[in-house]
Every structure is written in C-alpha cells, then in structure tokens.
Coordinates of N, CA, C and O in Angstrom, one line a residue:
V1 N 0.9 -1.2 0.0 CA 0.0 0.0 0.0 C 0.9 1.2 0.0 O 1.8 1.3 0.8
S2 N 0.7 2.1 -1.0 CA 1.4 3.3 -1.0 C 0.5 4.5 -1.3 O -0.6 4.3 -1.8
M3 N 0.9 5.7 -1.0 CA 0.1 6.9 -1.3 C -0.1 7.0 -2.8 O -1.3 7.3 -3.2
V4 N 0.9 6.8 -3.6 CA 0.7 6.9 -5.0 C -0.3 5.9 -5.5 O -1.2 6.2 -6.3
G5 N -0.2 4.6 -5.0 CA -1.2 3.6 -5.4 C -2.6 3.9 -5.0 O -3.6 3.7 -5.7
S6 N -2.7 4.4 -3.8 CA -4.0 4.7 -3.2 C -4.7 5.9 -4.0 O -5.9 5.8 -4.3
V7 N -3.9 6.9 -4.3 CA -4.4 8.0 -5.1 C -4.8 7.6 -6.5 O -5.8 7.9 -7.0
G8 N -4.0 6.7 -7.0 CA -4.3 6.1 -8.4 C -5.6 5.4 -8.4 O -6.4 5.5 -9.3
A9 N -5.8 4.6 -7.3 CA -7.0 3.8 -7.2 C -8.3 4.7 -7.1 O -9.3 4.5 -7.8
V10 N -8.2 5.7 -6.3 CA -9.3 6.7 -6.2 C -9.5 7.4 -7.5 O -10.7 7.6 -7.9
L11 N -8.5 7.9 -8.1 CA -8.6 8.6 -9.4 C -9.2 7.7 -10.5 O -10.0 8.1 -11.3
G12 N -8.8 6.4 -10.5 CA -9.3 5.5 -11.5 C -10.8 5.2 -11.2 O -11.6 5.2 -12.2
A13 N -11.2 5.1 -9.9 CA -12.6 4.9 -9.6 C -13.4 6.1 -10.0 O -14.5 6.0 -10.5
L14 N -12.9 7.3 -9.7 CA -13.6 8.5 -10.1 C -13.7 8.6 -11.6 O -14.8 9.1 -12.1
A15 N -12.7 8.2 -12.3 CA -12.8 8.3 -13.8 C -13.9 7.4 -14.3 O -14.6 7.7 -15.2
I16 N -14.0 6.2 -13.7 CA -15.1 5.3 -14.1 C -16.5 5.9 -13.8 O -17.4 5.8 -14.6
G17 N -16.6 6.5 -12.6 CA -17.8 7.2 -12.2 C -18.2 8.3 -13.2 O -19.4 8.4 -13.6
L18 N -17.2 9.1 -13.6 CA -17.5 10.1 -14.6 C -17.8 9.6 -15.9 O -18.7 10.1 -16.6
L19 N -17.3 8.5 -16.3 CA -17.6 7.8 -17.6 C -19.1 7.3 -17.5 O -19.8 7.5 -18.5
V20 N -19.5 6.8 -16.4 CA -20.9 6.4 -16.2 C -21.8 7.6 -16.4 O -22.8 7.5 -17.2
L21 N -21.5 8.7 -15.8 CA -22.3 9.9 -16.0 C -22.3 10.4 -17.5 O -23.3 10.8 -18.0
A22 N -21.1 10.3 -18.1 CA -21.0 10.8 -19.5 C -21.8 10.0 -20.5 O -22.3 10.5 -21.5
V23 N -22.0 8.7 -20.2 CA -22.8 7.9 -21.1 C -24.3 7.8 -20.7 O -25.1 7.0 -21.2
G24 N -24.7 8.7 -19.7 CA -26.1 8.8 -19.4 C -26.5 8.0 -18.1 O -27.7 7.9 -17.9
G25 N -25.6 7.5 -17.4 CA -25.9 6.7 -16.2 C -26.4 7.6 -15.1 O -26.1 8.8 -15.1
S26 N -27.0 7.1 -14.1 CA -27.5 7.9 -13.0 C -26.4 8.2 -12.0 O -25.4 7.5 -12.0
K27 N -26.6 9.2 -11.2 CA -25.7 9.5 -10.1 C -25.5 8.3 -9.1 O -24.4 8.1 -8.6
L28 N -26.6 7.6 -8.9 CA -26.6 6.5 -8.0 C -25.6 5.4 -8.6 O -24.8 4.9 -7.8
V29 N -25.7 5.1 -9.8 CA -24.9 4.1 -10.4 C -23.4 4.5 -10.5 O -22.5 3.8 -10.2
A30 N -23.2 5.8 -10.8 CA -21.9 6.4 -10.8 C -21.2 6.3 -9.5 O -20.1 5.9 -9.3
G31 N -22.0 6.7 -8.4 CA -21.5 6.6 -7.1 C -21.2 5.2 -6.7 O -20.2 4.9 -6.0
A32 N -22.0 4.3 -7.0 CA -21.8 2.9 -6.7 C -20.6 2.3 -7.4 O -19.8 1.6 -6.8
A33 N -20.3 2.8 -8.6 CA -19.1 2.4 -9.3 C -17.8 2.9 -8.6 O -16.9 2.2 -8.5
V34 N -17.9 4.1 -8.2 CA -16.8 4.7 -7.5 C -16.5 4.0 -6.2 O -15.4 3.6 -5.9
I35 N -17.5 3.8 -5.4 CA -17.3 3.1 -4.1 C -16.9 1.7 -4.3 O -16.0 1.2 -3.6
G36 N -17.5 1.0 -5.3 CA -17.1 -0.4 -5.6 C -15.6 -0.5 -6.0 O -14.9 -1.4 -5.7
G37 N -15.2 0.5 -6.9 CA -13.8 0.5 -7.3 C -12.8 0.7 -6.2 O -11.8 0.1 -6.1
I38 N -13.1 1.7 -5.3 CA -12.3 1.9 -4.2 C -12.2 0.7 -3.3 O -11.2 0.3 -2.8
A39 N -13.4 0.1 -3.0 CA -13.5 -1.1 -2.2 C -12.7 -2.2 -2.8 O -11.9 -2.9 -2.1
G40 N -12.8 -2.4 -4.1 CA -12.0 -3.5 -4.7 C -10.5 -3.3 -4.6 O -9.8 -4.2 -4.4
A41 N -10.1 -2.0 -4.7 CA -8.7 -1.7 -4.5 C -8.2 -2.0 -3.1 O -7.1 -2.5 -2.9
L42 N -9.1 -1.7 -2.1 CA -8.7 -2.0 -0.7 C -8.7 -3.5 -0.5 O -7.8 -3.9 0.2
V43 N -9.6 -4.2 -1.0 CA -9.6 -5.7 -0.9 C -8.3 -6.2 -1.5 O -7.7 -7.1 -0.9
D44 N -7.9 -5.7 -2.7 CA -6.7 -6.2 -3.3 C -5.5 -5.9 -2.4 O -4.7 -6.8 -2.3
S45 N -5.4 -4.8 -1.8 CA -4.3 -4.5 -1.0 C -4.3 -5.3 0.3 O -3.2 -5.8 0.7
L46 N -5.5 -5.5 0.9 CA -5.6 -6.3 2.1 C -5.2 -7.8 1.8 O -4.3 -8.4 2.5
L47 N -5.7 -8.4 0.8 CA -5.4 -9.8 0.4 C -3.9 -9.9 0.0 O -3.2 -10.9 0.4
G48 N -3.4 -8.9 -0.8 CA -2.0 -9.0 -1.2 C -1.1 -8.9 0.0 O 0.0 -9.5 0.0
A49 N -1.4 -8.1 1.0 CA -0.5 -8.0 2.1 C -0.6 -9.1 3.2 O 0.2 -9.3 4.0
T50 N -1.7 -9.9 3.1 CA -1.9 -10.9 4.1 C -1.8 -12.4 3.7 O -1.1 -13.1 4.3
V51 N -2.6 -12.7 2.6 CA -2.6 -14.1 2.2 C -2.0 -14.5 0.9 O -1.7 -15.6 0.6
Q52 N -1.6 -13.5 0.1 CA -1.0 -13.7 -1.2 C 0.4 -14.4 -1.0 O 1.1 -13.9 -0.1
S53 N 0.7 -15.4 -1.8 CA 2.0 -16.0 -1.8 C 3.1 -15.1 -2.1 O 3.0 -14.3 -3.1
R54 N 4.1 -15.1 -1.3 CA 5.4 -14.3 -1.6 C 6.5 -15.3 -1.6 O 6.6 -16.2 -0.8
L55 N 7.3 -15.2 -2.6 CA 8.4 -16.1 -2.8 C 9.7 -15.3 -2.8 O 9.8 -14.1 -2.9
W56 N 10.9 -16.1 -2.6 CA 12.2 -15.5 -2.5 C 13.1 -16.1 -3.5 O 13.2 -17.4 -3.6
C57 N 13.9 -15.3 -4.2 CA 15.0 -15.8 -5.1 C 16.3 -15.7 -4.3 O 16.8 -14.6 -4.0
D58 N 16.9 -16.9 -4.0 CA 18.1 -16.9 -3.3 C 19.3 -16.4 -4.1 O 20.2 -15.8 -3.6
R59 N 19.2 -16.6 -5.4 CA 20.3 -16.1 -6.3 C 20.4 -14.6 -6.3 O 21.4 -14.0 -6.2
C60 N 19.2 -13.9 -6.5 CA 19.2 -12.5 -6.6 C 18.9 -11.8 -5.3 O 19.0 -10.5 -5.3
D61 N 18.6 -12.5 -4.3 CA 18.2 -11.9 -3.0 C 17.1 -10.9 -3.1 O 17.2 -9.8 -2.5
V62 N 16.0 -11.3 -3.7 CA 14.8 -10.4 -3.9 C 13.6 -11.2 -3.7 O 13.5 -12.4 -4.1
P63 N 12.5 -10.5 -3.2 CA 11.2 -11.2 -3.2 C 10.6 -11.1 -4.6 O 10.9 -10.3 -5.4
T64 N 9.7 -12.1 -4.9 CA 9.1 -12.2 -6.2 C 7.7 -12.9 -6.0 O 7.4 -13.4 -5.0
E65 N 6.9 -12.8 -7.1 CA 5.7 -13.5 -7.2 C 5.8 -14.7 -8.1 O 4.8 -15.5 -8.2
R66 N 6.9 -14.9 -8.7 CA 7.1 -16.0 -9.7 C 7.7 -17.2 -9.0 O 8.6 -17.1 -8.2
E67 N 7.2 -18.4 -9.4 CA 7.8 -19.7 -8.9 C 9.2 -19.9 -9.5 O 10.0 -20.5 -8.8
V68 N 9.5 -19.4 -10.7 CA 10.8 -19.4 -11.2 C 11.1 -18.0 -11.6 O 10.5 -17.3 -12.4
H69 N 12.1 -17.4 -10.9 CA 12.5 -16.0 -11.1 C 13.1 -15.8 -12.5 O 13.4 -16.7 -13.2
T70 N 13.1 -14.5 -12.9 CA 13.6 -14.2 -14.2 C 15.1 -14.7 -14.4 O 15.5 -14.8 -15.6
C71 N 15.8 -14.9 -13.4 CA 17.2 -15.4 -13.5 C 17.2 -16.9 -13.8 O 18.3 -17.4 -14.1
G72 N 16.1 -17.6 -13.7 CA 16.0 -19.0 -13.9 C 16.0 -19.8 -12.7 O 15.8 -21.1 -12.7
R73 N 16.2 -19.3 -11.5 CA 16.3 -20.0 -10.2 C 14.9 -20.3 -9.7 O 14.0 -19.4 -9.8
V74 N 14.6 -21.5 -9.2 CA 13.3 -21.8 -8.6 C 13.3 -21.1 -7.2 O 14.3 -21.1 -6.5
T75 N 12.2 -20.4 -6.9 CA 12.1 -19.6 -5.7 C 11.5 -20.4 -4.6 O 11.0 -21.5 -4.8
Q76 N 11.7 -19.8 -3.4 CA 11.2 -20.5 -2.1 C 10.1 -19.7 -1.5 O 10.2 -18.4 -1.5
P77 N 9.1 -20.3 -1.0 CA 8.0 -19.6 -0.3 C 8.5 -18.9 1.0 O 9.3 -19.5 1.7
I78 N 8.1 -17.7 1.2 CA 8.5 -17.0 2.5 C 7.2 -16.6 3.3 O 7.3 -16.5 4.5
R79 N 6.1 -16.5 2.7 CA 4.9 -16.2 3.5 C 3.6 -16.3 2.6 O 3.8 -16.4 1.4
G80 N 2.5 -16.3 3.2 CA 1.2 -16.4 2.4 C 0.9 -17.8 2.1 O 1.6 -18.7 2.5
M81 N -0.2 -17.9 1.5 CA -0.7 -19.3 1.1 C -0.2 -19.5 -0.4 O -0.5 -18.8 -1.3
T82 N 0.4 -20.7 -0.5 CA 1.1 -20.9 -1.8 C 0.1 -21.0 -3.0 O 0.5 -20.7 -4.1
W83 N -1.1 -21.3 -2.8 CA -2.1 -21.4 -3.9 C -2.8 -20.1 -4.2 O -3.5 -20.0 -5.1
I84 N -2.5 -19.0 -3.4 CA -3.1 -17.7 -3.7 C -2.1 -16.8 -4.3 O -1.2 -16.3 -3.7
D85 N -2.2 -16.7 -5.7 CA -1.2 -15.9 -6.4 C -1.9 -14.5 -6.7 O -3.0 -14.3 -6.4
N86 N -1.1 -13.7 -7.4 CA -1.6 -12.3 -7.7 C -2.9 -12.4 -8.6 O -3.8 -11.5 -8.4
D87 N -2.9 -13.3 -9.5 CA -4.1 -13.4 -10.4 C -5.4 -13.7 -9.6 O -6.4 -13.1 -9.8
L88 N -5.3 -14.6 -8.6 CA -6.4 -14.9 -7.8 C -6.8 -13.7 -6.9 O -8.0 -13.5 -6.7
V89 N -5.8 -13.1 -6.3 CA -6.1 -11.9 -5.5 C -6.8 -10.8 -6.4 O -7.8 -10.2 -5.9
N90 N -6.4 -10.6 -7.6 CA -7.0 -9.6 -8.5 C -8.4 -10.0 -8.8 O -9.4 -9.2 -8.8
F91 N -8.7 -11.3 -9.0 CA -10.0 -11.9 -9.3 C -10.9 -11.6 -8.1 O -12.0 -11.1 -8.3
M92 N -10.5 -12.0 -6.9 CA -11.3 -11.8 -5.7 C -11.6 -10.4 -5.5 O -12.8 -10.0 -5.1
A93 N -10.7 -9.5 -5.6 CA -10.9 -8.1 -5.4 C -11.9 -7.5 -6.4 O -12.7 -6.7 -6.1
G94 N -11.8 -8.0 -7.7 CA -12.7 -7.5 -8.7 C -14.1 -8.0 -8.4 O -15.1 -7.2 -8.6
I95 N -14.2 -9.2 -8.0 CA -15.6 -9.7 -7.7 C -16.1 -9.0 -6.5 O -17.3 -8.6 -6.5
A96 N -15.3 -8.7 -5.5 CA -15.8 -8.0 -4.3 C -16.3 -6.6 -4.6 O -17.4 -6.2 -4.2
G97 N -15.4 -5.9 -5.4 CA -15.8 -4.5 -5.8 C -17.0 -4.5 -6.7 O -17.9 -3.6 -6.5
G98 N -17.1 -5.4 -7.6 CA -18.2 -5.5 -8.5 C -19.5 -5.8 -7.8 O -20.5 -5.2 -8.1
L99 N -19.5 -6.8 -6.9 CA -20.7 -7.1 -6.2 C -21.2 -6.0 -5.3 O -22.4 -5.7 -5.2
L100 N -20.2 -5.3 -4.7 CA -20.6 -4.1 -3.9 C -21.2 -3.0 -4.8 O -22.3 -2.5 -4.4
S101 N -20.7 -2.8 -5.9 CA -21.2 -1.8 -6.9 C -22.7 -2.2 -7.3 O -23.5 -1.3 -7.3
V102 N -22.9 -3.5 -7.6 CA -24.2 -3.9 -8.0 C -25.2 -3.7 -6.8 O -26.3 -3.3 -7.0
F103 N -24.8 -4.1 -5.6 CA -25.6 -4.0 -4.5 C -26.0 -2.5 -4.2 O -27.2 -2.2 -4.0
L104 N -25.0 -1.6 -4.3 CA -25.3 -0.2 -4.0 C -26.0 0.5 -5.1 O -26.8 1.4 -4.9
G105 N -25.8 0.0 -6.3 CA -26.5 0.6 -7.5 C -27.9 0.2 -7.8 O -28.6 0.7 -8.6
R106 N -28.4 -0.7 -7.0 CA -29.8 -1.2 -7.2 C -30.8 -0.3 -6.6 O -30.9 0.4 -5.8

C-alpha cells in the first residue's frame, strides 16, 4: 500500500464514475461504481498484504511472485498461502468490488 497507489485507485474509480455519467448513467450508479472501485482496490491491498503467496529468489536476494525467477532460479515460499497468487487476488478483489457496486447501485 502506497500513497501513489491509493491516489491512483481513487482517481481510477472517479474516472469510471465520470464515464458512467458521461454515457447517461444515473448518479446512483456512478457513485456505486466509485465506491465499488475503491473497495475493490482496498480488498486487493488487504489480500495482497496478508494471504497472497510471496516467494524469494536466493540467487538475486529479492522477493518475487514468480515460482521461477527471471534469473532462472526456482524460488522459495516465504509467506502467504502458496495457492493464492496475484491473479487470484485480483480476481477476488474484482468480484468483491463489482458485487458491492451492484448492491449499492440497485
């Protein structure tokens, strides 16, 4: 979680809300899209920081998300659940934000 990333998430959600208004959507739907977008970003950060798999490359001495680092070395798990990768975190965050948007926009 960083200030730049958080500001980017809010600006991205606001841009989607403005797009909804620009194509004739209601303020309710635009607001729901903004709130859902921000919530999805927060869920992504929370899951990424707590349960997402983090791996370590012994050769390069760096953390990574890849099972085989770009240097070719097989990496070792250091925290998180090995079956929860970045793609799954992104999927779950998108579903959470989207469902919240639908719920609020009804």
